[in-house]
Short mmCIF file of N, CA and C in Angstrom, two decimals:
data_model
loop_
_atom_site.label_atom_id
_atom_site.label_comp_id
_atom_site.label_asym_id
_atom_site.label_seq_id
_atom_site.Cartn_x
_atom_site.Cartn_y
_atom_site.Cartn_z
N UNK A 1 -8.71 -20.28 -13.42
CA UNK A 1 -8.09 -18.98 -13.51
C UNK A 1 -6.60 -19.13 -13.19
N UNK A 2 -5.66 -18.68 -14.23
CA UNK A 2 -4.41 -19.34 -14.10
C UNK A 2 -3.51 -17.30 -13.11
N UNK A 3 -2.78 -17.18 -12.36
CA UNK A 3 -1.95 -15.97 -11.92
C UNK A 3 -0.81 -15.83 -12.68
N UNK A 4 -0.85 -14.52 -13.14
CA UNK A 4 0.16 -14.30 -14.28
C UNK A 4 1.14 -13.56 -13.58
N UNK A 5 2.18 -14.47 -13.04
CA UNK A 5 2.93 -13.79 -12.29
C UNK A 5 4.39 -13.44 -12.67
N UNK A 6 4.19 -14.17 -14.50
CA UNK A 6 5.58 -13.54 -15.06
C UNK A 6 5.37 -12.39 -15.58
N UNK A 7 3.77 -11.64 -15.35
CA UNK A 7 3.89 -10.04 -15.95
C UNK A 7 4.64 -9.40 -14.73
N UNK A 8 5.30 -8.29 -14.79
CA UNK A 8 5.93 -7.70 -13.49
C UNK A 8 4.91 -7.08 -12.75
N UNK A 9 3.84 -6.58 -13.02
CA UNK A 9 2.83 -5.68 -12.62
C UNK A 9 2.47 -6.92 -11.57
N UNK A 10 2.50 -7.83 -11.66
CA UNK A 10 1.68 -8.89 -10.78
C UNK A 10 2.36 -9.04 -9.68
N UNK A 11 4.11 -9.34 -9.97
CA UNK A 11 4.98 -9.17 -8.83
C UNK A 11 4.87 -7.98 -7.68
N UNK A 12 4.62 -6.36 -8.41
CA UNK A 12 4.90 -5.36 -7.95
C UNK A 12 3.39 -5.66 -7.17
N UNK A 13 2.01 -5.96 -7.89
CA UNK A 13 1.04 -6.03 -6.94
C UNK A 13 1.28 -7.07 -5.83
N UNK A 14 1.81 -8.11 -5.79
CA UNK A 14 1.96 -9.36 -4.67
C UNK A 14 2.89 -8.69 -3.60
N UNK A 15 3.94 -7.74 -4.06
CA UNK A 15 4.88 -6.89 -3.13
C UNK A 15 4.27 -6.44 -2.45
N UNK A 16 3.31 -5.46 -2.93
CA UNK A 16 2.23 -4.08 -2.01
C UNK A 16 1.70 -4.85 -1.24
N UNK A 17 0.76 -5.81 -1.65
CA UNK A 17 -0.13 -6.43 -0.93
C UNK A 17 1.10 -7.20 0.71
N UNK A 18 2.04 -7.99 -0.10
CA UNK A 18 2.50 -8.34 1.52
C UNK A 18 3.45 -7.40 2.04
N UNK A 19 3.38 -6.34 1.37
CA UNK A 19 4.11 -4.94 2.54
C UNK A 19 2.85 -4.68 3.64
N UNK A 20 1.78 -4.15 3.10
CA UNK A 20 0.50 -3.50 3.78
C UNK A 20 0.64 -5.33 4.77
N UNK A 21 0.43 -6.07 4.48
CA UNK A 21 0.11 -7.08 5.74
C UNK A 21 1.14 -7.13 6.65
N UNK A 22 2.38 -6.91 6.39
CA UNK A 22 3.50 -6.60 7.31
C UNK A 22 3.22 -5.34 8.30
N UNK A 23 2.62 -3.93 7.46
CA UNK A 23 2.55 -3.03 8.46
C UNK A 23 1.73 -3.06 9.48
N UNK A 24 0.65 -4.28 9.50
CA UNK A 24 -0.01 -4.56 10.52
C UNK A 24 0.86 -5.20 11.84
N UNK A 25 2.07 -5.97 11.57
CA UNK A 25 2.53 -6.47 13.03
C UNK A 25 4.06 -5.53 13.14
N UNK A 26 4.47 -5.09 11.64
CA UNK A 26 5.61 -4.35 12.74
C UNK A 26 5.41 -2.96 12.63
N UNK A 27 5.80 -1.81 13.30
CA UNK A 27 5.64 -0.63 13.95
C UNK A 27 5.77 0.28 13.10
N UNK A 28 5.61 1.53 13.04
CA UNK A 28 5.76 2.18 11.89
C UNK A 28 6.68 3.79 12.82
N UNK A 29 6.11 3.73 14.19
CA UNK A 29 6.69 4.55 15.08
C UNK A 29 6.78 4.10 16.68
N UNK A 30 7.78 4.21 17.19
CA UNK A 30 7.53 3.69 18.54
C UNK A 30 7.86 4.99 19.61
N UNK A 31 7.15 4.69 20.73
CA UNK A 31 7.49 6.10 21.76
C UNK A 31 6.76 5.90 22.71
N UNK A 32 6.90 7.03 23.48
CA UNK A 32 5.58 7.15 24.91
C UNK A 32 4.68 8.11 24.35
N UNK A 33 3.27 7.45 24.87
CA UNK A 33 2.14 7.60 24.73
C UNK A 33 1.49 8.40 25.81
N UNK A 34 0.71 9.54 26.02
CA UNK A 34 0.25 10.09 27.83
C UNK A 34 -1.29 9.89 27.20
N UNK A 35 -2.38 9.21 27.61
CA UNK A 35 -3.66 8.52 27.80
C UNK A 35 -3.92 10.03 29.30
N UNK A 36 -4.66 10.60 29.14
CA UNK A 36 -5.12 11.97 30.17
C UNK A 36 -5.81 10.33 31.61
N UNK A 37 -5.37 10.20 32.56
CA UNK A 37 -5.67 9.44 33.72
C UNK A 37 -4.90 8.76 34.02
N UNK A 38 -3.68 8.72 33.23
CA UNK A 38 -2.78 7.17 33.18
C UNK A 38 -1.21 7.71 32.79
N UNK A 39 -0.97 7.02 33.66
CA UNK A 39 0.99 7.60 33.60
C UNK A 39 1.57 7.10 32.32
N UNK A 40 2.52 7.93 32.22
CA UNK A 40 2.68 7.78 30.12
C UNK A 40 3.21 6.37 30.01
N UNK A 41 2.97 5.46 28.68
CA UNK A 41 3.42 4.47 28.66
C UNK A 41 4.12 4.49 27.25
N UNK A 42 4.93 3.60 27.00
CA UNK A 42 5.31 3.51 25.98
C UNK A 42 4.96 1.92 25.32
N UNK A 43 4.74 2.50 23.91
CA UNK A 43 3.55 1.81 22.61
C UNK A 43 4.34 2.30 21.45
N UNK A 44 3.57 0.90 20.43
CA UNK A 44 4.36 1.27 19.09
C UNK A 44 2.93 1.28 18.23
N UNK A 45 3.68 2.05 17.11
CA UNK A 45 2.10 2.60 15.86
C UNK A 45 2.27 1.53 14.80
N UNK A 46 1.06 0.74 15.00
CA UNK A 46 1.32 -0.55 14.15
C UNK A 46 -0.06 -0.14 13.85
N UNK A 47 -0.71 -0.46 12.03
CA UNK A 47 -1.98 -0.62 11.45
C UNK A 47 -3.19 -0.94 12.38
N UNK A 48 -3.08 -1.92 13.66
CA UNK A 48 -4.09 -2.23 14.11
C UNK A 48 -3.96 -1.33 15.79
N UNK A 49 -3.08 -0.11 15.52
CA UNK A 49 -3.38 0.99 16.71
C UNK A 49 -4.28 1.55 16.60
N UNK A 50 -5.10 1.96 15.23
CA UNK A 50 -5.93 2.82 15.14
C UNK A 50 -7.41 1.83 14.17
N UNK A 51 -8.30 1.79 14.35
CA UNK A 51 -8.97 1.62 13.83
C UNK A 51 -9.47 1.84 12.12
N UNK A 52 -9.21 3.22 11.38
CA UNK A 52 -8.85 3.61 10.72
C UNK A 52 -7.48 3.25 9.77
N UNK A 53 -6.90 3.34 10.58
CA UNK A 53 -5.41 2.75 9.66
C UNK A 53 -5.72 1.52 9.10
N UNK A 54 -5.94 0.45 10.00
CA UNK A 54 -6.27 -1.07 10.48
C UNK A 54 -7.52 -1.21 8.74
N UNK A 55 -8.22 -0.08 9.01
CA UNK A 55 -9.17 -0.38 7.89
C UNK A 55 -8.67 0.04 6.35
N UNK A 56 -8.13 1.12 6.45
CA UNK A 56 -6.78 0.95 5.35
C UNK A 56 -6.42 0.37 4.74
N UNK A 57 -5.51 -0.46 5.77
CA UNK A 57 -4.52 -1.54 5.59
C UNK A 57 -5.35 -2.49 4.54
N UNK A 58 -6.30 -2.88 5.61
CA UNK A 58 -6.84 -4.01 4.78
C UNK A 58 -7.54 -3.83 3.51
N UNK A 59 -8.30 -2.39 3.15
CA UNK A 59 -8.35 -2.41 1.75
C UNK A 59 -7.28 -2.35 0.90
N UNK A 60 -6.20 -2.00 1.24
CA UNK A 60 -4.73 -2.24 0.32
C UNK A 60 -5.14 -3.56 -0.02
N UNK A 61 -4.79 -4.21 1.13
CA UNK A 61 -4.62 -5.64 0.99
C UNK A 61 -5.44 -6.33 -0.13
N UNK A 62 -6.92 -5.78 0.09
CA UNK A 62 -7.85 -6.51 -0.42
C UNK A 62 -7.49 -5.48 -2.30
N UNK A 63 -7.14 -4.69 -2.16
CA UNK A 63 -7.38 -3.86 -3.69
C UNK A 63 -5.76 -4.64 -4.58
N UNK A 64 -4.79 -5.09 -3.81
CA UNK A 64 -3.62 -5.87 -4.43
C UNK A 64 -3.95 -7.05 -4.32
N UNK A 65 -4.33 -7.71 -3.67
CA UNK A 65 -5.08 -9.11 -3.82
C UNK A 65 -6.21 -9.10 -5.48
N UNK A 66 -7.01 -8.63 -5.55
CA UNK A 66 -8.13 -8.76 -6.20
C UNK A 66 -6.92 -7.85 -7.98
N UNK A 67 -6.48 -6.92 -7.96
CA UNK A 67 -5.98 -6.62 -8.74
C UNK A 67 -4.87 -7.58 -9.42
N UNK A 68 -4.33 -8.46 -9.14
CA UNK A 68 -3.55 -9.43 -9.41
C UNK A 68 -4.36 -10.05 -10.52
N UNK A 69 -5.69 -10.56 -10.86
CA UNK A 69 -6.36 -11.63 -10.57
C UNK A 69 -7.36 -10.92 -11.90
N UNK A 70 -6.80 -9.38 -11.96
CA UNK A 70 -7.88 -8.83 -13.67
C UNK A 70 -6.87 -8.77 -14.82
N UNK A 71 -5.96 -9.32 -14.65
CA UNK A 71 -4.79 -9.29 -15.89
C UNK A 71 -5.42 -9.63 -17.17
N UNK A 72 -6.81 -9.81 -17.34
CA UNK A 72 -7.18 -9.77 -18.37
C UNK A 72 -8.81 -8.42 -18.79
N UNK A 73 -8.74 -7.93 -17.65
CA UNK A 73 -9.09 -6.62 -18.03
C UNK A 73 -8.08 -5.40 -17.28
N UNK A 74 -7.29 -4.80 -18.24
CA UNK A 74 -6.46 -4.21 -17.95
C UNK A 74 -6.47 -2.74 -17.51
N UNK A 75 -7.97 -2.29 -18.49
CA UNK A 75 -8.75 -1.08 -17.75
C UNK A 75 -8.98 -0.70 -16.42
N UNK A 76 -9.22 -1.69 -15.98
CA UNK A 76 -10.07 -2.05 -14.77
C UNK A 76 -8.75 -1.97 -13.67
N UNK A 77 -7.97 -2.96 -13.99
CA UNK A 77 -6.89 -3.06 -13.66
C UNK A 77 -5.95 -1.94 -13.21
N UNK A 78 -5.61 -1.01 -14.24
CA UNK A 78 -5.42 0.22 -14.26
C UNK A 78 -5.89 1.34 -12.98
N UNK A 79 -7.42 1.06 -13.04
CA UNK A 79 -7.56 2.13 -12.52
C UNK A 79 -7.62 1.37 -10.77
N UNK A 80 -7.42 -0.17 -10.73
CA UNK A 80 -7.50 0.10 -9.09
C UNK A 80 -5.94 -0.10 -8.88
N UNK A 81 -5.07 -0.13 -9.49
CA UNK A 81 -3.94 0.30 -9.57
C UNK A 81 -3.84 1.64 -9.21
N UNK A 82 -4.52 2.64 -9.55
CA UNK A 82 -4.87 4.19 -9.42
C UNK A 82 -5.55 4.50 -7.83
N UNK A 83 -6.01 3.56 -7.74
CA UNK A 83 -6.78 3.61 -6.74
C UNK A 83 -6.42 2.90 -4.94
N UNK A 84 -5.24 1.83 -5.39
CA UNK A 84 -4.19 1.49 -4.87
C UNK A 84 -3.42 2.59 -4.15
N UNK A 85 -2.86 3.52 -5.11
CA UNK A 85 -2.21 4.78 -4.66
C UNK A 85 -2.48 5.85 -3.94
N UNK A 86 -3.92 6.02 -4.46
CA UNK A 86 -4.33 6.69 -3.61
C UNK A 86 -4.58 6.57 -1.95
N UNK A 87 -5.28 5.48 -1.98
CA UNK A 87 -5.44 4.53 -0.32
C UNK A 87 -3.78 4.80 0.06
N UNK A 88 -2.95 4.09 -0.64
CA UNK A 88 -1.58 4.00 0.11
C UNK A 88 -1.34 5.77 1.09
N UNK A 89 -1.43 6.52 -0.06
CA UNK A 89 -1.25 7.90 0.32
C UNK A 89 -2.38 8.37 1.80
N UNK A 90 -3.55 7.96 1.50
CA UNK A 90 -4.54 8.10 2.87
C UNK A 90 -4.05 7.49 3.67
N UNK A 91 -3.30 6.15 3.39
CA UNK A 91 -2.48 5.47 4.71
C UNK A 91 -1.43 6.48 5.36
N UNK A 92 -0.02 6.52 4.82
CA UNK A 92 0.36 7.59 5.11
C UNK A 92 0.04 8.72 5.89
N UNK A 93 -0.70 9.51 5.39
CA UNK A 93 -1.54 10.54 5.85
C UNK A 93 -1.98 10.04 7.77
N UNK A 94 -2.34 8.85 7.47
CA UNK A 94 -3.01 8.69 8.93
C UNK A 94 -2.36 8.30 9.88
N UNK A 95 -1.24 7.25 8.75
CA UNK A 95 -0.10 7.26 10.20
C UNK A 95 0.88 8.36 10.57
N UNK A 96 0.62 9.13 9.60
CA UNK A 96 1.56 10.93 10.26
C UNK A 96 0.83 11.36 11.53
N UNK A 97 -0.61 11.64 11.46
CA UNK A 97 -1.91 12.04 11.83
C UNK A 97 -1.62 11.87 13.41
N UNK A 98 -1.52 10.17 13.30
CA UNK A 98 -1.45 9.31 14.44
C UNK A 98 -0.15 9.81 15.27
N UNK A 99 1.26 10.03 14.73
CA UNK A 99 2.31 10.46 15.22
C UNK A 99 1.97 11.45 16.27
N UNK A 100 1.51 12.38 16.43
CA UNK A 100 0.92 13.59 17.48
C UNK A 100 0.65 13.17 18.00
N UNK A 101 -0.53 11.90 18.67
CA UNK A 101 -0.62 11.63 19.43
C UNK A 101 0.37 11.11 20.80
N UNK A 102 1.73 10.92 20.54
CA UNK A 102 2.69 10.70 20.80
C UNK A 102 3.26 12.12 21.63
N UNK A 103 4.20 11.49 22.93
CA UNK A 103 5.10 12.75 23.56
C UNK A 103 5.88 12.98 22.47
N UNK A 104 5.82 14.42 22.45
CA UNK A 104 7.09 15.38 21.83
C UNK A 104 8.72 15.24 21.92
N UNK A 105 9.28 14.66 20.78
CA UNK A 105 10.74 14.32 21.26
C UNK A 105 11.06 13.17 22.44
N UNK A 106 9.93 12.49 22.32
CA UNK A 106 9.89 11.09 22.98
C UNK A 106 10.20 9.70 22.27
N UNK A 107 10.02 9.83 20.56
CA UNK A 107 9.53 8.83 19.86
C UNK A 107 10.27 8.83 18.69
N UNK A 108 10.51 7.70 17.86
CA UNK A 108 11.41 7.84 16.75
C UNK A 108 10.66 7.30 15.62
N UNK A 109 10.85 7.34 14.37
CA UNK A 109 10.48 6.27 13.51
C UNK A 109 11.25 4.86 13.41
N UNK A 110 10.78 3.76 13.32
CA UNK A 110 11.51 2.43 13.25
C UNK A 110 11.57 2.02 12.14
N UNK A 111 12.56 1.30 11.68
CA UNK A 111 13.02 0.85 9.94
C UNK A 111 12.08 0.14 9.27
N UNK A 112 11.49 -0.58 9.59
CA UNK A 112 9.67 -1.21 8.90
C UNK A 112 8.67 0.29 8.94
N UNK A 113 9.21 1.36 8.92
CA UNK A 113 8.45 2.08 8.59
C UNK A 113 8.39 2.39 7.24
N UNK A 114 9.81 1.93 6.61
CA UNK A 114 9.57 1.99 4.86
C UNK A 114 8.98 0.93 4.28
N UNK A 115 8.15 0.22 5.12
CA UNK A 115 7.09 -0.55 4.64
C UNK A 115 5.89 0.42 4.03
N UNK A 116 5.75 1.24 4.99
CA UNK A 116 4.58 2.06 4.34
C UNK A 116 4.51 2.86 3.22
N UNK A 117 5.93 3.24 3.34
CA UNK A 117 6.12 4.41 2.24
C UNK A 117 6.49 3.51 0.80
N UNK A 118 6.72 1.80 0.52
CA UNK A 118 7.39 1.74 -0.55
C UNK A 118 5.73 1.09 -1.25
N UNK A 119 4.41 1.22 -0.42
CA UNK A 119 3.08 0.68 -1.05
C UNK A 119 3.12 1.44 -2.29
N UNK A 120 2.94 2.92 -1.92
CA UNK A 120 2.59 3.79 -3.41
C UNK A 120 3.55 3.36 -4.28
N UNK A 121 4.71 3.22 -4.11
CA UNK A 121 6.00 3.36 -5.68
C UNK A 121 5.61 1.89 -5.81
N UNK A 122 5.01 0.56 -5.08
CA UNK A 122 4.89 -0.57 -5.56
C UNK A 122 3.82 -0.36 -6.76
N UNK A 123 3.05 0.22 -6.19
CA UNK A 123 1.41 0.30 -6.69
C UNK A 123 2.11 1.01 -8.57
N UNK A 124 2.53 2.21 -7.70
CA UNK A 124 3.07 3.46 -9.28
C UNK A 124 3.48 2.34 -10.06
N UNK A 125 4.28 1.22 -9.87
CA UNK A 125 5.39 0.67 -10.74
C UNK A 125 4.67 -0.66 -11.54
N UNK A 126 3.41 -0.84 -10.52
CA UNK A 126 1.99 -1.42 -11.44
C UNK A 126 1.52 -1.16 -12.12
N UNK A 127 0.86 -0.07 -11.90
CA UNK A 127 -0.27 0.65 -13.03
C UNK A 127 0.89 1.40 -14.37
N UNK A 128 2.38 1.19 -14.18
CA UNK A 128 3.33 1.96 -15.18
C UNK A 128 3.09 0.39 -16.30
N UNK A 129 3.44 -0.70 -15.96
CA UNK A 129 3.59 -1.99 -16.14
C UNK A 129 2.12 -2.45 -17.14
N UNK A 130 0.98 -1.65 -16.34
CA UNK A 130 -0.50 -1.97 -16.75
C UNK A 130 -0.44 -1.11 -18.29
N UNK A 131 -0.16 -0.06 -17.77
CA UNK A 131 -0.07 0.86 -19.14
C UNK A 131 0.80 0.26 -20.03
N UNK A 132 1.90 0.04 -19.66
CA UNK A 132 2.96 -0.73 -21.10
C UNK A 132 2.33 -1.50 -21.66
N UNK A 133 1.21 -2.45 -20.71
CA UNK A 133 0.57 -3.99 -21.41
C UNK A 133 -0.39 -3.25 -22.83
N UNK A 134 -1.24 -2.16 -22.15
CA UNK A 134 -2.07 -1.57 -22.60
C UNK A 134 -1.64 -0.88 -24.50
N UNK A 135 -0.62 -0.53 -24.18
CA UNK A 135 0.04 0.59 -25.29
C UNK A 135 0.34 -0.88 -26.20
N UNK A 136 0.83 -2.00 -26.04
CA UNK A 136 1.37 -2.99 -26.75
C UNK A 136 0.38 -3.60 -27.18
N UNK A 137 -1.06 -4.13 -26.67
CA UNK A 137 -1.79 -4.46 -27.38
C UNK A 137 -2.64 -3.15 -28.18
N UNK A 138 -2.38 -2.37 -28.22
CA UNK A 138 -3.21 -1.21 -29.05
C UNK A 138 -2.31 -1.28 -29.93
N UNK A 139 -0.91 -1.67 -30.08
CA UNK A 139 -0.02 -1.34 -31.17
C UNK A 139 0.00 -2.71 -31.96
N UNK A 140 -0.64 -3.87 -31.11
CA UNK A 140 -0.71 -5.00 -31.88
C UNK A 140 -1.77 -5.39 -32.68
N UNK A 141 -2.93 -4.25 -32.02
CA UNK A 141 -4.47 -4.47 -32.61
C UNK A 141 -4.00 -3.98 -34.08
N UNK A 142 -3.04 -2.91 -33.91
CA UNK A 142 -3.48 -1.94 -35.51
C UNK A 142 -2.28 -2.38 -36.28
N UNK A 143 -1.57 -3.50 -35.86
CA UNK A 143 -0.93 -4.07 -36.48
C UNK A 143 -2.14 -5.29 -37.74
N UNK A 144 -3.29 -6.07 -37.09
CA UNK A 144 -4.22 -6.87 -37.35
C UNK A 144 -4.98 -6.36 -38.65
#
């Protein structure tokens, strides 16, 4: 099985995939934390703070990994490209979620936080890439 990594769609999937493994070690928000028994501490919101996120993460990982690797079914391809985006967006979602847990006007966002946000436009700029492949061999079939 040869990786077709001069299609761009393959690049944009190898991007997503090692963004999402990055958001596991650097932070996405840092601040003080109040735990109800325990004097507030301060903690940063990295993928493996929450269990949930952490599980996320790693289906990104695993849905840009494995999507690389169908460049020859492009359907398929397509839609976990589609499906890519969506997860990214549930990511999102959970690390907002997670933010509350945090003191009020205690906490900032940190610059590896546009790690998270650039998964979806990686993913979008895949499945745009998947479709071009798609439209060119339909225009080459009815060329035949």
């Amino acid at each position: 099985m040869r990786l077709m990594l001069q299609r761009m769609q393959s690049v944009w999937l190898l991007l997503a995939a090692i963004f999402a493994i990055l958001t596991i070690k650097f932070s996405f928000y840092s601040g003080n934390i109040e735990v109800p028994g325990q004097p507030v501490s301060f903690q940063y919101l990295t993928a493996s703070f929450s269990i949930w996120i952490l599980i996320v993460t790693i289906v990104l990982v695993c849905i840009a990994g494995i999507d690389i690797f169908l460049y020859k079914n492009r359907k398929l391809q397509g839609r976990l490209a589609i499906l890519g985006i969506v997860f990214s967006l549930l990511n999102i979602f959970l690390y907002l979620k997670e933010i509350h847990r945090f003191v009020e006007n205690q906490g900032s966002h940190t610059i590896t936080s546009i790690f998270v946000f650039v998964i979806p436009v990686l993913f979008f700029l895949a499945w745009r890439g998947i479709y071009r492949d798609q439209k060119l061999v339909k225009s080459l079939d009815r060329l035949r």
